[in-house]
C-alpha positions in Angstrom: -26.0 30.6 -23.0 -28.7 28.0 -22.9 -27.8 24.4 -23.7 -29.6 23.1 -26.8 -30.3 19.7 -25.3 -30.5 18.3 -21.8 -27.2 17.2 -20.2 -26.1 13.6 -19.9 -27.9 11.6 -17.2 -25.8 11.8 -14.1 -24.2 15.1 -15.1 -25.0 18.8 -14.5 -23.8 21.8 -16.4 -22.5 24.8 -14.5 -21.3 28.2 -15.8 -17.5 28.2 -16.0 -15.0 30.9 -15.6 -15.7 33.9 -17.8 -14.9 33.1 -21.4 -14.7 29.4 -20.8 -18.3 28.5 -21.2 -19.8 25.5 -19.4 -18.2 22.8 -17.4 -19.4 19.3 -16.5 -19.8 18.2 -12.9 -20.7 14.8 -11.6 -24.0 14.1 -9.9 -23.7 10.3 -9.6 -20.7 8.5 -8.1 -18.1 7.2 -8.8 -17.5 6.2 -12.4 -19.9 8.8 -13.9 -17.8 11.7 -13.1 -17.7 12.7 -16.8 -20.0 11.9 -19.8 -19.6 8.4 -21.2 -19.8 7.9 -25.0 -21.4 4.5 -25.6 -20.1 3.9 -29.2 -17.9 5.3 -31.9 -19.5 8.7 -32.9 -18.6 11.8 -34.7 -18.7 15.1 -32.8 -18.7 18.5 -34.4 -16.8 21.5 -32.9 -17.8 25.2 -33.4 -15.1 25.5 -36.0 -16.7 22.9 -38.2 -14.0 20.3 -37.4 -15.1 16.7 -36.7 -13.6 14.4 -34.1 -13.9 10.6 -34.2 -13.9 9.2 -30.7 -13.3 5.5 -29.9 -15.8 3.7 -27.7 -16.1 3.9 -24.8 -14.3 6.8 -23.2 -14.6 9.9 -21.0 -14.8 13.4 -22.5 -14.6 16.8 -21.1 -15.2 20.2 -22.6 -13.6 23.6 -21.8 -14.7 26.2 -24.4 -17.5 28.7 -24.9 -19.9 26.7 -27.0 -22.0 23.6 -26.5 -21.5 20.7 -28.9 -24.2 18.4 -30.0 -23.6 14.8 -31.2 -24.1 14.3 -34.9 -26.3 11.5 -33.7 -29.3 12.1 -31.4 -27.9 12.0 -27.9 -26.3 14.0 -25.2 -25.1 17.6 -25.2 -21.3 17.7 -25.1 -19.0 20.7 -24.6 -16.5 22.1 -27.1 -13.8 21.7 -27.8 -13.8 18.1 -26.6 -10.7 17.1 -24.6 -9.9 13.4 -24.0 -9.2 13.2 -20.3 -6.7 10.4 -19.8 -4.7 8.1 -22.1 -5.0 4.3 -22.0 -4.7 3.5 -25.7 -2.6 4.5 -28.7 -5.5 5.7 -30.7 -5.0 9.3 -31.9 -7.7 11.8 -32.4 -8.0 15.0 -34.4 -7.4 18.2 -32.5 -10.6 20.3 -32.6 -10.5 23.8 -34.0 -9.5 26.5 -31.4 -8.0 23.9 -29.1 -4.8 25.5 -27.8 -2.6 22.4 -27.8 -2.3 18.8 -28.9 -5.1 16.3 -27.9 -4.0 13.3 -25.9 -5.1 9.8 -27.0 -8.5 8.5 -25.8 -8.7 6.6 -22.6 -10.7 3.4 -23.3 -12.7 2.7 -20.2 -15.2 0.0 -20.3 -17.6 -1.8 -22.6 -19.4 -3.3 -19.6 -20.2 -2.1 -16.1 -17.7 -2.7 -13.3 -18.4 -6.1 -12.0 -15.3 -7.0 -10.1 -12.9 -5.4 -7.7 -9.3 -6.6 -7.2 -6.8 -5.8 -4.5 -3.6 -4.8 -6.2 -0.3 -3.2 -5.2 -0.1 -1.3 -8.5 -2.2 1.7 -9.4 -3.2 0.5 -12.8 -4.8 -2.9 -12.0 -3.3 -6.4 -11.8 -4.0 -10.1 -12.5 -3.3 -10.9 -8.9 -1.7 -9.3 -5.9 2.0 -9.2 -6.9 3.5 -8.9 -3.5 1.4 -10.8 -1.0 4.2 -10.6 1.6 5.4 -7.6 3.6 7.8 -7.2 6.5 6.8 -5.4 9.7 9.2 -2.5 8.8 8.2 -2.3 5.1 4.7 -0.7 4.6 2.7 -2.0 1.6 0.4 0.3 -0.5 -2.7 -1.4 -1.9 -5.3 -0.3 -4.5 -8.9 -1.3 -5.1 -9.0 -1.9 -8.9 -12.4 -2.0 -10.6 -12.8 -4.3 -13.6 -15.4 -4.8 -16.3 -15.1 -7.6 -18.8 -11.7 -8.5 -17.4 -10.5 -5.0 -18.3 -9.1 -2.5 -15.7 -11.4 0.5 -15.6 -10.5 2.7 -12.6 -9.6 2.5 -8.9 -12.7 2.5 -6.7 -13.3 4.1 -3.2 -13.6 1.2 -0.8 -13.6 0.4 2.9 -10.5 -1.5 3.9 -11.0 -4.1 6.6 -7.9 -5.6 8.2 -6.8 -7.2 11.5 -5.7 -4.8 14.2 -2.0 -5.5 13.6 -2.4 -4.2 10.0 -3.5 -0.6 10.6 -4.7 0.8 7.3 -4.1 4.5 6.5 -6.7 5.6 5.4 -9.4 3.0 6.2 -11.5 4.4 3.3 -10.3 5.4 -0.2 -9.1 4.0 -3.5 -5.8 3.0 -1.9 -4.4 2.4 1.6 -1.0 1.8 3.2 -0.7 -1.2 5.5 1.9 -1.2 8.2 2.1 -4.6 9.9 3.2 -4.9 13.5 3.1 -8.6 14.0 4.1 -11.6 11.8 1.4 -14.0 10.5 -1.1 -14.6 7.7 -3.9 -12.1 7.5 -7.0 -11.5 5.4 -7.5 -8.0 3.8 -11.0 -7.1 2.5 -11.9 -4.2 0.2 -15.7 -3.3 0.0 -16.8 -0.8 -2.6 -18.5 2.1 -0.8 -21.0 2.8 -3.5 -21.8 -0.9 -4.0 -21.3 -2.9 -0.8 -22.2 -6.1 -2.5 -19.0 -5.7 -4.6 -16.0 -6.8 -2.5 -12.7 -8.7 -2.6 -10.4 -10.4 -0.2 -6.6 -11.2 -0.3 -4.4 -13.1 2.0 -1.2 -11.3 3.1 1.8 -12.8 4.9 3.6 -10.5 7.3 7.1 -11.4 8.2 9.4 -10.0 10.9 11.4 -6.9 10.0 15.1 -6.3 10.1 17.1 -6.8 13.3 16.7 -3.9 15.6 17.8 -5.1 19.0 19.3 -8.1 20.9 18.4 -9.1 24.4 20.4 -11.5 26.6 18.1 -14.3 27.9 18.6 -17.4 29.9 16.8 -19.7 27.5 16.9 -20.1 23.7 14.4 -19.0 21.0 13.2 -16.0 22.9 12.1 -18.1 25.9 13.2 -17.8 29.5 13.9 -14.6 31.3 15.8 -11.4 30.4 19.1 -11.3 32.4 19.2 -8.4 34.7 21.0 -8.3 38.1 21.9 -11.9 39.2 23.8 -13.8 41.8 25.7 -16.9 40.8 27.6 -19.4 43.0 31.3 -19.9 42.2 31.9 -23.0 40.1 28.4 -23.1 38.5 27.7 -22.8 34.8 25.0 -20.5 33.3 23.9 -20.7 29.6 23.0 -17.4 28.0 21.4 -16.6 24.6 21.3 -13.5 22.4 17.7 -13.1 21.2 17.1 -10.9 18.2 14.1 -8.6 17.8 12.7 -6.3 15.1 11.6 -2.7 15.6 8.1 -3.9 16.7 9.7 -6.3 19.3 8.9 -9.4 17.4 11.4 -12.2 18.0 13.4 -13.1 14.9 16.0 -15.7 16.0 18.9 -16.1 18.3 21.7 -13.9 16.8 25.4 -14.6 16.4 27.1 -11.9 18.6 30.4 -11.1 20.2 30.3 -12.0 23.9 32.4 -9.9 26.3 32.9 -10.5 30.0 33.5 -7.4 32.1 35.1 -8.2 35.4 37.4 -11.0 36.6 34.5 -13.2 37.9 34.8 -16.3 35.6 34.8 -17.2 31.9 32.3 -17.2 29.0 33.6 -19.0 25.9 33.1 -18.9 22.9 33.5 -15.2 22.0 31.4 -15.3 18.8 28.2 -17.3 18.8 24.5 -17.1 19.4 25.0 -18.4 23.0 27.6 -18.7 25.6 28.1 -20.4 28.9 29.2 -18.3 31.8 31.1 -20.2 34.4 31.3 -18.4 37.7 34.8 -18.3 39.2 36.3 -15.6 41.4 34.1 -13.9 43.9 33.2 -10.4 42.8 31.0 -8.5 40.5 30.9 -8.0 36.7 28.6 -8.1 33.6 28.3 -9.7 30.2 27.7 -7.9 26.9 26.4 -9.3 23.6 27.2 -7.2 20.5 25.5 -7.9 17.2 26.8 -4.6 15.6 28.2 -1.3 16.8 24.6 0.0 17.3 22.9 -3.2 18.4 24.1 -4.4 21.8 22.8 -5.6 25.2 24.4 -6.1 28.6 23.3 -8.0 31.6 22.7 -6.3 34.9 25.4 -6.7 37.7 26.4 -10.3 38.1 27.6 -11.1 41.6 29.6 -14.2 42.2 29.5 -15.6 45.7 31.1 -18.6 47.5 29.0 -21.7 47.7 28.0 -23.4 50.9 30.8 -25.5 52.4 30.6 -29.2 51.9 
């Protein structure tokens, strides 16, 4: 079969599966993947039925015969199928089409002139969730807009700080998994049009409590308490520092303190810190328990006599 008129610019026609005629394939990226209809036009099908199509939209054909526009213009394929729905406009089912025809997808009345970073797949006015925790990945989309109307998600290059590893680094969407808290800039640059780009500021917060560590200073400072020697009669403040799964300090945590061994005292039992007072000479250890699965213990604490006066 020979097409009666040349195909649409940016498209090529290839022979389809036997009995299915021609199919359209894209030759220009990314938004010209199917023919665009520039205005409301009437299209004829082989069965003589007419189809009114709203402007502008994407069409695709899947039957044996080519279809010409009733106006001078591109060759279309028949019967015409509206690819994707984005309006409530209904269209007439062409003759010989095996099932109902979905509504037309209204795409754009102007070229894509803006890209927005969104966390929904169908566009957004602004990034709805600009905050994510280190243990809660965030999916972002690069939404293309024309005339303030969402058109389609665009393949972009995602540029982020090292602590926000994108997966993938190129594509219409990406998943960010933050490993450190802070404020970070995310940039999406359209691959086909590098002069079209967008940035968004994201705030990464610490994740849920994953571990506690006994330290000898508050707020995550000081040293981790391992094996230690204390002189009888001296006091030693200890703190339960809380961390997320990426080892980011969250805050000092209220825990239950337990002294193992008759070597002194460590009141209070439930608090974010305790003071161990070395007493009887011997060895023991101290445990901080935030939950059944989140605990930490010191190394061996050895209490010795002090020097004589």
